[in-house]
Tab-separated table of C-alpha atoms in Angstrom:
chain	number	residue	atom	x	y	z
M	1	UNK	CA	0.000	0.000	0.000
M	2	UNK	CA	1.282	3.437	-0.892
M	3	UNK	CA	0.999	5.655	2.157
M	4	UNK	CA	1.840	8.965	0.561
M	5	UNK	CA	0.280	11.637	2.725
M	6	UNK	CA	-0.523	15.283	2.180
M	7	UNK	CA	0.443	18.300	4.257
M	8	UNK	CA	-1.118	18.539	7.702
M	9	UNK	CA	-3.769	21.067	8.637
M	10	UNK	CA	-4.316	22.970	11.878
M	11	UNK	CA	-6.890	22.218	14.553
M	12	UNK	CA	-8.838	25.360	13.673
M	13	UNK	CA	-9.011	24.340	10.026
M	14	UNK	CA	-10.135	20.867	11.068
M	15	UNK	CA	-12.916	22.421	13.158
M	16	UNK	CA	-14.100	24.550	10.231
M	17	UNK	CA	-14.138	21.583	7.855
M	18	UNK	CA	-16.034	19.523	10.446
M	19	UNK	CA	-18.689	22.229	10.755
M	20	UNK	CA	-19.111	22.655	6.999
M	21	UNK	CA	-19.135	18.915	6.408
M	22	UNK	CA	-21.847	18.358	9.002
M	23	UNK	CA	-24.320	21.179	8.395
M	24	UNK	CA	-24.135	21.816	4.638
M	25	UNK	CA	-26.627	19.191	3.468
M	26	UNK	CA	-28.690	18.858	6.634
M	27	UNK	CA	-30.443	22.095	5.670
M	28	UNK	CA	-31.541	21.153	2.150
M	29	UNK	CA	-33.764	18.095	1.715
M	30	UNK	CA	-33.319	16.344	5.076
M	31	UNK	CA	-35.824	18.497	7.054
M	32	UNK	CA	-38.501	17.623	4.502
M	33	UNK	CA	-37.642	13.923	4.650
M	34	UNK	CA	-37.703	13.813	8.461
M	35	UNK	CA	-40.961	15.751	8.592
M	36	UNK	CA	-42.578	12.859	6.744
M	37	UNK	CA	-41.412	10.195	9.221
M	38	UNK	CA	-41.061	12.060	12.527
M	39	UNK	CA	-43.545	14.910	12.203
M	40	UNK	CA	-43.197	17.684	14.784
M	41	UNK	CA	-40.526	15.690	16.620
M	42	UNK	CA	-38.108	15.730	13.683
M	43	UNK	CA	-35.804	18.064	15.604
M	44	UNK	CA	-35.530	15.473	18.370
M	45	UNK	CA	-34.442	12.906	15.792
M	46	UNK	CA	-31.731	15.290	14.621
M	47	UNK	CA	-30.698	15.925	18.234
M	48	UNK	CA	-30.288	12.188	18.817
M	49	UNK	CA	-28.139	11.728	15.742
M	50	UNK	CA	-26.046	14.780	16.609
M	51	UNK	CA	-25.040	13.196	19.906
M	52	UNK	CA	-23.995	10.052	18.048
M	53	UNK	CA	-22.148	12.158	15.494
M	54	UNK	CA	-20.372	13.889	18.373
M	55	UNK	CA	-18.910	10.550	19.432
M	56	UNK	CA	-17.787	9.901	15.862
M	57	UNK	CA	-16.161	13.352	15.691
M	58	UNK	CA	-14.290	12.681	18.937
M	59	UNK	CA	-12.957	9.405	17.530
M	60	UNK	CA	-11.885	11.043	14.267
M	61	UNK	CA	-10.109	13.822	16.150
M	62	UNK	CA	-8.416	11.246	18.360
M	63	UNK	CA	-6.998	9.577	15.251
M	64	UNK	CA	-5.916	12.606	13.222
M	65	UNK	CA	-4.348	14.329	16.222
M	66	UNK	CA	-1.848	11.456	16.229
M	67	UNK	CA	-1.710	10.181	12.646
M	68	UNK	CA	-4.199	9.603	9.814
M	69	UNK	CA	-5.905	6.599	8.308
M	70	UNK	CA	-3.259	6.164	5.595
M	71	UNK	CA	-0.389	5.930	8.090
M	72	UNK	CA	-2.461	4.131	10.713
M	73	UNK	CA	-0.460	1.596	12.764
M	74	UNK	CA	-2.689	-1.338	11.891
M	75	UNK	CA	-2.450	-4.615	9.937
M	76	UNK	CA	-2.403	-3.887	6.220
M	77	UNK	CA	-5.492	-6.036	5.409
M	78	UNK	CA	-7.534	-4.207	8.042
M	79	UNK	CA	-6.354	-0.833	6.810
M	80	UNK	CA	-7.192	-1.779	3.222
M	81	UNK	CA	-10.722	-2.724	4.246
M	82	UNK	CA	-11.215	0.562	6.102
M	83	UNK	CA	-9.860	2.575	3.183
M	84	UNK	CA	-12.088	0.735	0.724
M	85	UNK	CA	-15.216	1.216	2.849
M	86	UNK	CA	-14.553	4.918	3.457
M	87	UNK	CA	-13.613	5.551	-0.170
M	88	UNK	CA	-16.696	3.828	-1.569
M	89	UNK	CA	-19.154	5.498	0.812
M	90	UNK	CA	-17.575	8.909	0.260
M	91	UNK	CA	-18.104	8.489	-3.471
M	92	UNK	CA	-21.700	7.342	-2.911
M	93	UNK	CA	-22.390	10.406	-0.756
M	94	UNK	CA	-20.626	12.558	-3.327
M	95	UNK	CA	-23.099	11.364	-5.952
M	96	UNK	CA	-26.026	11.923	-3.562
M	97	UNK	CA	-25.099	15.482	-2.654
M	98	UNK	CA	-24.046	16.373	-6.180
M	99	UNK	CA	-27.567	15.408	-7.176
M	100	UNK	CA	-29.065	17.620	-4.463
M	101	UNK	CA	-26.857	20.538	-5.490
M	102	UNK	CA	-27.712	20.331	-9.179
M	103	UNK	CA	-31.397	19.774	-8.395
M	104	UNK	CA	-31.514	22.876	-6.205
M	105	UNK	CA	-29.709	25.050	-8.738
M	106	UNK	CA	-31.878	23.762	-11.575
M	107	UNK	CA	-35.255	24.216	-9.897
M	108	UNK	CA	-34.583	27.363	-7.859
M	109	UNK	CA	-31.807	29.484	-9.315
M	110	UNK	CA	-32.439	28.962	-12.998
M	111	UNK	CA	-36.193	28.320	-13.146
M	112	UNK	CA	-36.035	24.697	-14.269
M	113	UNK	CA	-32.737	25.131	-16.081
M	114	UNK	CA	-30.897	22.184	-17.561
M	115	UNK	CA	-29.246	20.408	-14.628
M	116	UNK	CA	-26.742	18.838	-16.996
M	117	UNK	CA	-25.326	22.273	-17.784
M	118	UNK	CA	-25.015	22.967	-14.066
M	119	UNK	CA	-23.200	19.661	-13.680
M	120	UNK	CA	-20.868	20.640	-16.497
M	121	UNK	CA	-19.788	23.686	-14.491
M	122	UNK	CA	-19.593	21.885	-11.151
M	123	UNK	CA	-17.394	18.928	-12.135
M	124	UNK	CA	-14.386	21.003	-13.337
M	125	UNK	CA	-14.534	23.025	-10.111
M	126	UNK	CA	-14.481	19.849	-8.040
M	127	UNK	CA	-11.619	18.492	-10.130
M	128	UNK	CA	-9.544	21.599	-9.461
M	129	UNK	CA	-10.176	21.576	-5.694
M	130	UNK	CA	-9.495	17.850	-5.531
M	131	UNK	CA	-6.166	18.202	-7.320
M	132	UNK	CA	-5.131	21.059	-5.023
M	133	UNK	CA	-5.671	18.778	-2.033
M	134	UNK	CA	-6.752	18.972	1.573
M	135	UNK	CA	-4.480	21.781	2.724
M	136	UNK	CA	-5.706	24.150	0.007
M	137	UNK	CA	-9.320	23.184	0.716
M	138	UNK	CA	-8.857	23.939	4.417
M	139	UNK	CA	-7.511	27.405	3.589
M	140	UNK	CA	-10.425	28.111	1.254
M	141	UNK	CA	-12.823	27.021	4.002
M	142	UNK	CA	-11.160	29.470	6.387
M	143	UNK	CA	-11.775	32.319	3.965
M	144	UNK	CA	-15.412	31.605	3.156
M	145	UNK	CA	-16.285	30.987	6.798
M	146	UNK	CA	-16.310	34.731	7.465
M	147	UNK	CA	-18.885	35.315	4.743
M	148	UNK	CA	-21.019	32.422	6.012
M	149	UNK	CA	-20.877	33.751	9.580
M	150	UNK	CA	-21.867	37.241	8.423
M	151	UNK	CA	-24.850	35.861	6.503
M	152	UNK	CA	-26.020	33.717	9.422
M	153	UNK	CA	-25.714	36.588	11.920
M	154	UNK	CA	-27.563	38.926	9.538
M	155	UNK	CA	-30.449	36.508	9.152
M	156	UNK	CA	-30.659	35.719	12.851
M	157	UNK	CA	-30.754	39.401	13.819
M	158	UNK	CA	-33.417	40.321	11.271
M	159	UNK	CA	-35.360	37.061	11.391
M	160	UNK	CA	-39.110	37.482	11.307
M	161	UNK	CA	-41.093	35.577	13.908
M	162	UNK	CA	-43.082	33.409	11.524
M	163	UNK	CA	-43.182	30.229	13.567
M	164	UNK	CA	-45.791	28.926	15.968
M	165	UNK	CA	-44.962	27.062	19.169
M	166	UNK	CA	-48.021	24.863	18.727
M	167	UNK	CA	-46.364	23.260	15.707
M	168	UNK	CA	-43.690	21.638	17.896
M	169	UNK	CA	-45.906	20.766	20.855
M	170	UNK	CA	-46.452	18.458	22.566
M	171	UNK	CA	-42.884	17.156	22.754
M	172	UNK	CA	-42.766	13.375	22.952
M	173	UNK	CA	-39.408	11.640	22.866
M	174	UNK	CA	-38.986	7.898	22.470
M	175	UNK	CA	-37.586	5.072	20.395
M	176	UNK	CA	-39.569	6.247	17.385
M	177	UNK	CA	-37.425	9.379	17.209
M	178	UNK	CA	-34.340	7.241	16.751
M	179	UNK	CA	-36.029	4.848	14.328
M	180	UNK	CA	-37.201	7.814	12.247
M	181	UNK	CA	-33.603	8.498	11.216
M	182	UNK	CA	-32.997	4.931	10.071
M	183	UNK	CA	-34.002	5.586	6.480
M	184	UNK	CA	-31.826	8.703	6.227
M	185	UNK	CA	-28.589	7.544	7.818
M	186	UNK	CA	-26.640	8.615	4.724
M	187	UNK	CA	-27.389	12.258	5.598
M	188	UNK	CA	-25.625	11.892	8.959
M	189	UNK	CA	-22.141	10.811	9.974
M	190	UNK	CA	-20.117	13.374	8.030
M	191	UNK	CA	-16.682	13.089	9.608
M	192	UNK	CA	-15.036	10.010	8.074
M	193	UNK	CA	-13.497	12.075	5.194
M	194	UNK	CA	-11.569	14.002	7.855
M	195	UNK	CA	-9.613	10.845	8.668
M	196	UNK	CA	-7.362	11.896	5.761
M	197	UNK	CA	-6.619	15.297	7.352
M	198	UNK	CA	-3.932	14.890	10.045
M	199	UNK	CA	-3.552	17.787	12.463
M	200	UNK	CA	-0.193	19.536	12.872
M	201	UNK	CA	1.511	19.442	16.267
M	202	UNK	CA	1.954	23.214	16.291
M	203	UNK	CA	0.153	26.111	14.677
M	204	UNK	CA	1.854	28.616	12.417
M	205	UNK	CA	2.276	30.964	15.403
M	206	UNK	CA	4.168	28.295	17.351
M	207	UNK	CA	1.367	27.429	19.764
M	208	UNK	CA	0.560	23.785	20.324
M	209	UNK	CA	-2.642	22.277	18.990
M	210	UNK	CA	-5.643	22.016	21.299
M	211	UNK	CA	-9.103	20.587	21.185
M	212	UNK	CA	-10.944	23.831	22.002
M	213	UNK	CA	-11.702	24.783	18.346
M	214	UNK	CA	-13.146	21.323	17.739
M	215	UNK	CA	-15.344	21.544	20.845
M	216	UNK	CA	-16.608	24.950	19.750
M	217	UNK	CA	-17.252	23.589	16.271
M	218	UNK	CA	-19.302	20.710	17.676
M	219	UNK	CA	-21.402	23.105	19.761
M	220	UNK	CA	-22.180	25.131	16.646
M	221	UNK	CA	-22.919	21.943	14.700
M	222	UNK	CA	-25.367	20.855	17.390
M	223	UNK	CA	-27.082	24.238	17.667
M	224	UNK	CA	-27.214	24.860	13.920
M	225	UNK	CA	-28.490	21.411	12.892
M	226	UNK	CA	-31.116	21.127	15.620
M	227	UNK	CA	-32.039	24.804	15.309
M	228	UNK	CA	-32.778	24.549	11.595
M	229	UNK	CA	-34.918	21.449	12.135
M	230	UNK	CA	-36.779	23.128	14.996
M	231	UNK	CA	-37.338	26.371	13.075
M	232	UNK	CA	-38.492	24.444	10.005
M	233	UNK	CA	-41.105	22.577	12.061
M	234	UNK	CA	-42.244	25.727	13.871
M	235	UNK	CA	-42.765	27.613	10.605
M	236	UNK	CA	-44.251	24.954	8.351
M	237	UNK	CA	-45.702	22.431	10.792
M	238	UNK	CA	-47.302	19.454	9.090
M	239	UNK	CA	-46.839	21.123	5.721
M	240	UNK	CA	-43.088	20.581	5.986
M	241	UNK	CA	-43.403	17.367	3.990
M	242	UNK	CA	-44.168	19.533	0.951
M	243	UNK	CA	-41.356	22.048	1.451
M	244	UNK	CA	-37.963	21.338	-0.111
M	245	UNK	CA	-34.724	23.309	0.333
M	246	UNK	CA	-35.332	24.245	3.966
M	247	UNK	CA	-32.512	26.777	4.263
M	248	UNK	CA	-33.901	28.832	1.382
M	249	UNK	CA	-37.496	28.649	2.542
M	250	UNK	CA	-36.544	29.817	6.038
M	251	UNK	CA	-34.387	32.669	4.720
M	252	UNK	CA	-37.371	34.394	3.105
M	253	UNK	CA	-38.705	35.287	6.557
M	254	UNK	CA	-36.502	38.337	7.008
M	255	UNK	CA	-37.621	41.793	8.158
M	256	UNK	CA	-35.351	43.438	5.588
M	257	UNK	CA	-37.368	41.876	2.792
M	258	UNK	CA	-40.126	44.457	3.254
M	259	UNK	CA	-37.599	47.250	2.644
M	260	UNK	CA	-35.144	45.781	0.161
M	261	UNK	CA	-37.056	42.961	-1.447
M	262	UNK	CA	-35.963	39.364	-1.071
M	263	UNK	CA	-32.599	39.024	0.669
M	264	UNK	CA	-32.373	35.247	0.611
M	265	UNK	CA	-29.759	35.501	-2.162
M	266	UNK	CA	-27.094	35.982	0.535
M	267	UNK	CA	-28.097	32.678	2.111
M	268	UNK	CA	-28.063	30.980	-1.285
M	269	UNK	CA	-24.542	32.259	-1.993
M	270	UNK	CA	-23.318	31.124	1.418
M	271	UNK	CA	-24.855	27.690	1.009
M	272	UNK	CA	-23.408	27.205	-2.480
M	273	UNK	CA	-19.948	27.974	-1.111
M	274	UNK	CA	-20.135	25.447	1.728
M	275	UNK	CA	-21.810	22.902	-0.572
M	276	UNK	CA	-18.830	22.997	-2.931
M	277	UNK	CA	-16.456	22.654	0.030
M	278	UNK	CA	-18.406	19.625	1.230
M	279	UNK	CA	-18.381	18.013	-2.206
M	280	UNK	CA	-14.653	18.672	-2.579
M	281	UNK	CA	-14.043	17.140	0.845
M	282	UNK	CA	-15.820	13.954	-0.201
M	283	UNK	CA	-13.986	13.953	-3.515
M	284	UNK	CA	-10.587	14.321	-1.837
M	285	UNK	CA	-11.373	11.489	0.578
M	286	UNK	CA	-12.371	9.255	-2.331
M	287	UNK	CA	-9.193	10.097	-4.230
M	288	UNK	CA	-6.945	9.564	-1.207
M	289	UNK	CA	-8.533	6.142	-0.640
M	290	UNK	CA	-7.909	5.102	-4.232
M	291	UNK	CA	-4.364	6.505	-4.217
M	292	UNK	CA	-3.457	4.296	-1.275
M	293	UNK	CA	-3.965	1.341	-3.625
M	294	UNK	CA	-2.755	2.703	-6.962
M	295	UNK	CA	-0.986	6.065	-6.520
M	296	UNK	CA	-1.014	8.800	-9.167
M	297	UNK	CA	-3.010	11.384	-7.283
M	298	UNK	CA	-3.535	13.918	-10.069
M	299	UNK	CA	-4.699	11.287	-12.557
M	300	UNK	CA	-6.953	9.663	-9.966
M	301	UNK	CA	-8.482	13.061	-9.114
M	302	UNK	CA	-9.438	13.649	-12.734
M	303	UNK	CA	-10.746	10.106	-13.151
M	304	UNK	CA	-12.863	10.200	-9.978
M	305	UNK	CA	-14.487	13.498	-10.952
M	306	UNK	CA	-15.025	12.263	-14.504
M	307	UNK	CA	-16.667	9.098	-13.186
M	308	UNK	CA	-18.837	11.229	-10.888
M	309	UNK	CA	-19.959	13.295	-13.862
M	310	UNK	CA	-20.631	10.176	-15.923
M	311	UNK	CA	-22.559	8.426	-13.156
M	312	UNK	CA	-24.644	11.517	-12.426
M	313	UNK	CA	-25.204	12.379	-16.083
M	314	UNK	CA	-25.934	8.940	-17.540
M	315	UNK	CA	-26.602	6.653	-14.596
M	316	UNK	CA	-28.648	8.581	-12.069
M	317	UNK	CA	-30.519	10.970	-14.320
M	318	UNK	CA	-32.693	12.423	-11.556
M	319	UNK	CA	-32.714	12.995	-7.816
M	320	UNK	CA	-35.303	10.300	-7.146
M	321	UNK	CA	-32.951	7.572	-8.388
M	322	UNK	CA	-30.067	8.459	-6.079
M	323	UNK	CA	-32.556	9.020	-3.240
M	324	UNK	CA	-33.848	5.465	-3.658
M	325	UNK	CA	-30.302	4.086	-3.713
M	326	UNK	CA	-29.109	5.936	-0.618
M	327	UNK	CA	-32.212	5.106	1.423
M	328	UNK	CA	-31.808	1.431	0.533
M	329	UNK	CA	-29.373	-1.148	1.977
M	330	UNK	CA	-26.401	1.007	0.948
M	331	UNK	CA	-27.134	3.339	3.856
M	332	UNK	CA	-25.887	0.701	6.286
M	333	UNK	CA	-22.486	0.732	4.617
M	334	UNK	CA	-22.302	4.459	5.333
M	335	UNK	CA	-22.851	3.598	9.003
M	336	UNK	CA	-19.800	1.322	8.876
M	337	UNK	CA	-17.694	4.080	7.294
M	338	UNK	CA	-18.918	6.951	9.457
M	339	UNK	CA	-19.157	5.270	12.845
M	340	UNK	CA	-17.371	1.897	12.896
M	341	UNK	CA	-14.221	2.906	11.008
M	342	UNK	CA	-13.376	5.903	13.279
M	343	UNK	CA	-13.791	3.722	16.372
M	344	UNK	CA	-11.640	0.922	14.942
M	345	UNK	CA	-9.022	3.417	13.763
M	346	UNK	CA	-8.849	5.021	17.215
M	347	UNK	CA	-8.462	1.629	18.879
M	348	UNK	CA	-5.642	0.765	16.472
M	349	UNK	CA	-3.694	3.893	17.458
M	350	UNK	CA	-3.516	2.568	21.014
M	351	UNK	CA	-3.596	-1.213	20.622
M	352	UNK	CA	-0.561	-1.360	18.351
M	353	UNK	CA	1.534	0.732	20.722
M	354	UNK	CA	3.123	4.154	20.967
M	355	UNK	CA	6.478	2.843	19.780
M	356	UNK	CA	5.072	1.720	16.436
M	357	UNK	CA	3.169	5.004	16.131
M	358	UNK	CA	6.278	7.077	16.688
M	359	UNK	CA	8.085	5.161	13.966
M	360	UNK	CA	5.330	5.994	11.517
M	361	UNK	CA	5.322	9.634	12.625
M	362	UNK	CA	8.964	9.929	11.526
M	363	UNK	CA	7.998	8.455	8.164
M	364	UNK	CA	5.131	10.933	7.985
M	365	UNK	CA	7.378	13.913	8.448
M	366	UNK	CA	9.815	12.611	5.834
M	367	UNK	CA	7.125	12.227	3.178
M	368	UNK	CA	5.655	15.735	3.469
């Protein structure tokens, strides 16, 4: 196996990528899907999964703060299996979320425009970001985060009180809230791609890494994901099953709209930016998995993105097809990649000993 690794990122960059990876596609179609199976308690279903995702994030951070999945001190057959599972599921999710992105742009931004033309513009962008690699993607995420934060703060401050408390009452929590998420497991567990992003020992200013940025990121992930689901239910109630693209439909309730006209375009721009980051993150994880078997990162990046375009263009054809695939048995493989692999990887970092780990860390530094 070829364990060529890319440049490390900083803990703050890891936290930003974790936030973007988690929230970007939980605010598009998922609220509508959960409204159909969990009703007014959909936000409780999201809350349950966010706690489970928090455990997965802790395991991923525990791994990448020491090494990464490519240089993991583990038996080669086991590592190959983990790489194959993560790589395959990342590509499957890449196809799913590429479909959601093109569907949104086609039906909302361009008034039923040709989604194939949108795909033709998206694939080259993904190819470029994938070739540039994880370090470049982390830096881009740092830049766009400020715009995203400004948009979120603007919409929170000027949000119009359009919801009704009766739409989320009475609150009843039970096993059904957990079972409700079963069909949509592919929309959760977003941290396995970060197993390819090892964290540097020290920041650029010389300070040692710490877990505080990651903890803050998880708090925002929890608040943002649950908050969107709760706001969506409060505003649309039982009619949520008919409302797609939740983030856009919530953004229209803004007090500035009466003065300036619709201001949801800022939210759309922010979401498109983090959506591309999320897709590039999945693409990079897929490429890194394949490169561990075959090498040739630049060629593999082009091939993976070309295959994505071909699968989406000729194979999937519409959002309903990929929806049916990802809510079928394949969703359980995503559970293995997003929850089982991080746990196994973390165990391997301890079971196979610090001495073996330190030997691989020297190799890591030499291959930068």
